[in-house]
PDB file of C-alpha atoms in Angstrom:
ATOM      1  CA  UNK M   1      -1.553   9.604  12.263  1.00  0.00           C
ATOM      2  CA  UNK M   2      -4.532   8.518  10.175  1.00  0.00           C
ATOM      3  CA  UNK M   3      -7.003   5.867  11.301  1.00  0.00           C
ATOM      4  CA  UNK M   4      -9.614   3.974   9.292  1.00  0.00           C
ATOM      5  CA  UNK M   5     -12.020   6.924   9.078  1.00  0.00           C
ATOM      6  CA  UNK M   6      -9.399   9.327   7.709  1.00  0.00           C
ATOM      7  CA  UNK M   7      -8.007   6.715   5.309  1.00  0.00           C
ATOM      8  CA  UNK M   8     -11.500   6.166   3.870  1.00  0.00           C
ATOM      9  CA  UNK M   9     -11.823   9.922   3.343  1.00  0.00           C
ATOM     10  CA  UNK M  10      -8.733   9.816   1.092  1.00  0.00           C
ATOM     11  CA  UNK M  11      -8.980   6.424  -0.651  1.00  0.00           C
ATOM     12  CA  UNK M  12     -12.042   5.089  -2.495  1.00  0.00           C
ATOM     13  CA  UNK M  13     -11.131   1.468  -1.627  1.00  0.00           C
ATOM     14  CA  UNK M  14     -13.364  -0.521   0.714  1.00  0.00           C
ATOM     15  CA  UNK M  15     -13.443  -4.042   2.147  1.00  0.00           C
ATOM     16  CA  UNK M  16     -12.051  -6.401   1.012  1.00  0.00           C
ATOM     17  CA  UNK M  17      -9.648  -4.218  -1.010  1.00  0.00           C
ATOM     18  CA  UNK M  18      -8.679  -1.552   1.499  1.00  0.00           C
ATOM     19  CA  UNK M  19      -5.146  -2.694   2.342  1.00  0.00           C
ATOM     20  CA  UNK M  20      -4.138  -0.092   4.949  1.00  0.00           C
ATOM     21  CA  UNK M  21      -5.197  -0.140   8.607  1.00  0.00           C
ATOM     22  CA  UNK M  22      -3.272   2.891   9.845  1.00  0.00           C
ATOM     23  CA  UNK M  23      -0.986   5.598   8.483  1.00  0.00           C
ATOM     24  CA  UNK M  24       1.679   6.571  11.002  1.00  0.00           C
ATOM     25  CA  UNK M  25       3.486   9.288   9.029  1.00  0.00           C
ATOM     26  CA  UNK M  26       2.698  11.359   5.952  1.00  0.00           C
ATOM     27  CA  UNK M  27       4.868  13.978   4.349  1.00  0.00           C
ATOM     28  CA  UNK M  28       2.457  15.167   1.656  1.00  0.00           C
ATOM     29  CA  UNK M  29       3.693  14.329  -1.820  1.00  0.00           C
ATOM     30  CA  UNK M  30       7.001  12.959  -0.509  1.00  0.00           C
ATOM     31  CA  UNK M  31       6.674   9.910   1.725  1.00  0.00           C
ATOM     32  CA  UNK M  32       4.254   7.880   3.830  1.00  0.00           C
ATOM     33  CA  UNK M  33       4.497   5.074   6.354  1.00  0.00           C
ATOM     34  CA  UNK M  34       1.834   2.809   7.840  1.00  0.00           C
ATOM     35  CA  UNK M  35       0.715  -0.790   8.209  1.00  0.00           C
ATOM     36  CA  UNK M  36      -1.856  -3.503   7.658  1.00  0.00           C
ATOM     37  CA  UNK M  37      -2.510  -6.208  10.236  1.00  0.00           C
ATOM     38  CA  UNK M  38      -2.880  -9.530   8.447  1.00  0.00           C
ATOM     39  CA  UNK M  39      -5.722 -11.568   9.951  1.00  0.00           C
ATOM     40  CA  UNK M  40      -6.638 -15.199   9.234  1.00  0.00           C
ATOM     41  CA  UNK M  41     -10.092 -13.746   8.453  1.00  0.00           C
ATOM     42  CA  UNK M  42      -8.846 -11.983   5.300  1.00  0.00           C
ATOM     43  CA  UNK M  43     -11.076 -12.946   2.374  1.00  0.00           C
ATOM     44  CA  UNK M  44      -8.138 -13.910   0.150  1.00  0.00           C
ATOM     45  CA  UNK M  45      -7.050 -16.703   2.511  1.00  0.00           C
ATOM     46  CA  UNK M  46     -10.161 -18.687   1.513  1.00  0.00           C
ATOM     47  CA  UNK M  47      -8.479 -19.563  -1.762  1.00  0.00           C
ATOM     48  CA  UNK M  48      -4.771 -18.687  -1.316  1.00  0.00           C
ATOM     49  CA  UNK M  49      -4.196 -21.312   0.018  1.00  0.00           C
ATOM     50  CA  UNK M  50      -6.789 -23.087   2.208  1.00  0.00           C
ATOM     51  CA  UNK M  51      -4.237 -25.390   3.889  1.00  0.00           C
ATOM     52  CA  UNK M  52      -1.299 -22.960   3.756  1.00  0.00           C
ATOM     53  CA  UNK M  53      -2.522 -19.350   4.005  1.00  0.00           C
ATOM     54  CA  UNK M  54      -0.139 -16.896   2.320  1.00  0.00           C
ATOM     55  CA  UNK M  55      -0.947 -13.297   1.388  1.00  0.00           C
ATOM     56  CA  UNK M  56      -0.850 -12.990  -2.419  1.00  0.00           C
ATOM     57  CA  UNK M  57       2.158 -10.990  -3.578  1.00  0.00           C
ATOM     58  CA  UNK M  58       0.037  -8.799  -5.834  1.00  0.00           C
ATOM     59  CA  UNK M  59      -1.948  -7.675  -2.772  1.00  0.00           C
ATOM     60  CA  UNK M  60       1.281  -6.688  -1.008  1.00  0.00           C
ATOM     61  CA  UNK M  61       2.067  -4.595  -4.081  1.00  0.00           C
ATOM     62  CA  UNK M  62      -1.476  -3.158  -3.971  1.00  0.00           C
ATOM     63  CA  UNK M  63      -0.950  -2.212  -0.307  1.00  0.00           C
ATOM     64  CA  UNK M  64       2.200  -0.304  -1.282  1.00  0.00           C
ATOM     65  CA  UNK M  65       0.316   1.393  -4.124  1.00  0.00           C
ATOM     66  CA  UNK M  66      -2.424   2.459  -1.697  1.00  0.00           C
ATOM     67  CA  UNK M  67       0.203   3.907   0.642  1.00  0.00           C
ATOM     68  CA  UNK M  68       1.567   5.861  -2.324  1.00  0.00           C
ATOM     69  CA  UNK M  69      -1.947   7.100  -3.070  1.00  0.00           C
ATOM     70  CA  UNK M  70      -2.303   8.295   0.538  1.00  0.00           C
ATOM     71  CA  UNK M  71       0.946  10.222   0.140  1.00  0.00           C
ATOM     72  CA  UNK M  72      -0.047  11.916  -3.130  1.00  0.00           C
ATOM     73  CA  UNK M  73      -3.776  12.388  -2.502  1.00  0.00           C
ATOM     74  CA  UNK M  74      -2.959  14.202   0.752  1.00  0.00           C
ATOM     75  CA  UNK M  75      -1.614  17.098  -1.346  1.00  0.00           C
ATOM     76  CA  UNK M  76      -4.151  19.905  -1.635  1.00  0.00           C
ATOM     77  CA  UNK M  77      -4.147  19.870  -5.457  1.00  0.00           C
ATOM     78  CA  UNK M  78      -5.048  16.148  -5.565  1.00  0.00           C
ATOM     79  CA  UNK M  79      -7.631  15.950  -2.767  1.00  0.00           C
ATOM     80  CA  UNK M  80     -10.812  14.207  -3.914  1.00  0.00           C
ATOM     81  CA  UNK M  81      -9.081  12.529  -6.874  1.00  0.00           C
ATOM     82  CA  UNK M  82      -8.289   8.842  -7.447  1.00  0.00           C
ATOM     83  CA  UNK M  83      -4.831   7.312  -7.782  1.00  0.00           C
ATOM     84  CA  UNK M  84      -4.428   4.578 -10.392  1.00  0.00           C
ATOM     85  CA  UNK M  85      -1.653   1.990 -10.401  1.00  0.00           C
ATOM     86  CA  UNK M  86      -0.284   2.078 -13.958  1.00  0.00           C
ATOM     87  CA  UNK M  87       2.942   0.112 -13.646  1.00  0.00           C
ATOM     88  CA  UNK M  88       5.521  -1.580 -11.474  1.00  0.00           C
ATOM     89  CA  UNK M  89       9.241  -2.145 -12.056  1.00  0.00           C
ATOM     90  CA  UNK M  90      11.977  -3.995 -10.211  1.00  0.00           C
ATOM     91  CA  UNK M  91       9.441  -5.621  -7.880  1.00  0.00           C
ATOM     92  CA  UNK M  92      10.820  -8.445  -5.755  1.00  0.00           C
ATOM     93  CA  UNK M  93       9.091 -10.609  -3.176  1.00  0.00           C
ATOM     94  CA  UNK M  94      11.560 -11.937  -0.626  1.00  0.00           C
ATOM     95  CA  UNK M  95       9.463 -13.623   2.042  1.00  0.00           C
ATOM     96  CA  UNK M  96       5.920 -14.888   2.621  1.00  0.00           C
ATOM     97  CA  UNK M  97       3.364 -12.879   4.585  1.00  0.00           C
ATOM     98  CA  UNK M  98       1.208 -15.026   6.842  1.00  0.00           C
ATOM     99  CA  UNK M  99      -1.798 -14.597   9.153  1.00  0.00           C
ATOM    100  CA  UNK M 100      -0.783 -12.782  12.338  1.00  0.00           C
ATOM    101  CA  UNK M 101       1.878 -10.673  10.612  1.00  0.00           C
ATOM    102  CA  UNK M 102       1.930  -6.895  10.724  1.00  0.00           C
ATOM    103  CA  UNK M 103       2.774  -5.712   7.219  1.00  0.00           C
ATOM    104  CA  UNK M 104       4.681  -2.435   7.525  1.00  0.00           C
ATOM    105  CA  UNK M 105       4.439  -0.241   4.427  1.00  0.00           C
ATOM    106  CA  UNK M 106       6.710   2.619   3.437  1.00  0.00           C
ATOM    107  CA  UNK M 107       6.861   4.596   0.212  1.00  0.00           C
ATOM    108  CA  UNK M 108       8.927   7.512  -1.028  1.00  0.00           C
ATOM    109  CA  UNK M 109       7.780   9.468  -4.073  1.00  0.00           C
ATOM    110  CA  UNK M 110      10.814   9.845  -6.332  1.00  0.00           C
ATOM    111  CA  UNK M 111       9.211  11.604  -9.306  1.00  0.00           C
ATOM    112  CA  UNK M 112       6.045  13.642  -9.748  1.00  0.00           C
ATOM    113  CA  UNK M 113       5.290  15.507 -12.972  1.00  0.00           C
ATOM    114  CA  UNK M 114       1.772  16.799 -13.271  1.00  0.00           C
ATOM    115  CA  UNK M 115      -0.518  13.879 -12.497  1.00  0.00           C
ATOM    116  CA  UNK M 116       2.038  11.109 -13.207  1.00  0.00           C
ATOM    117  CA  UNK M 117       4.490   9.848 -10.625  1.00  0.00           C
ATOM    118  CA  UNK M 118       6.823   7.121  -9.413  1.00  0.00           C
ATOM    119  CA  UNK M 119       7.491   5.884  -5.906  1.00  0.00           C
ATOM    120  CA  UNK M 120       9.850   3.385  -4.313  1.00  0.00           C
ATOM    121  CA  UNK M 121       8.091   1.140  -1.828  1.00  0.00           C
ATOM    122  CA  UNK M 122       9.144  -1.309   0.858  1.00  0.00           C
ATOM    123  CA  UNK M 123       6.905  -3.763   2.697  1.00  0.00           C
ATOM    124  CA  UNK M 124       8.345  -5.501   5.735  1.00  0.00           C
ATOM    125  CA  UNK M 125       7.438  -7.890   8.537  1.00  0.00           C
ATOM    126  CA  UNK M 126       9.379  -7.817  11.815  1.00  0.00           C
ATOM    127  CA  UNK M 127      11.958  -5.499  10.242  1.00  0.00           C
ATOM    128  CA  UNK M 128      12.658  -7.809   7.281  1.00  0.00           C
ATOM    129  CA  UNK M 129      11.811  -6.583   3.776  1.00  0.00           C
ATOM    130  CA  UNK M 130       9.243  -8.918   2.192  1.00  0.00           C
ATOM    131  CA  UNK M 131       8.601  -6.887  -0.971  1.00  0.00           C
ATOM    132  CA  UNK M 132      10.175  -3.894  -2.665  1.00  0.00           C
ATOM    133  CA  UNK M 133       9.869  -2.138  -5.978  1.00  0.00           C
ATOM    134  CA  UNK M 134       9.024   0.934  -8.010  1.00  0.00           C
ATOM    135  CA  UNK M 135       5.368   1.847  -8.448  1.00  0.00           C
ATOM    136  CA  UNK M 136       4.060   4.100 -11.207  1.00  0.00           C
ATOM    137  CA  UNK M 137       0.755   5.897 -10.813  1.00  0.00           C
ATOM    138  CA  UNK M 138      -1.558   8.395 -12.438  1.00  0.00           C
ATOM    139  CA  UNK M 139      -3.960  10.730 -10.670  1.00  0.00           C
ATOM    140  CA  UNK M 140      -7.395  11.035 -12.247  1.00  0.00           C
TER     141      UNK M 140
END
């Protein structure tokens, strides 16, 4: 299990763009699972939308990408590097994410050649998938 301190040692992201609160499982280079607690105090709720706060879909995708980065950057050969989101395919948003939700994040790396890879990610709330898709990344 990785808490905030360990996550910050792996990812360069910081508030308000660090989208992972805890990592519950990591199989280096293969899969990772964790979550983000969605608070009404999130910066993005100030403008999305003031009277109907909904987490922007692109930030759900970013959270999945960060979970993928945790998975890959945990490998010895990639420690200290940065993961870059370079593409997304077959992404679907199925439900809104609201303040008070726990956004569960899971990713499986399906392809890794050199410093380029692909992962399949699922974000869910209360066991229901809210977003899924393929994420492409490069390690630099």
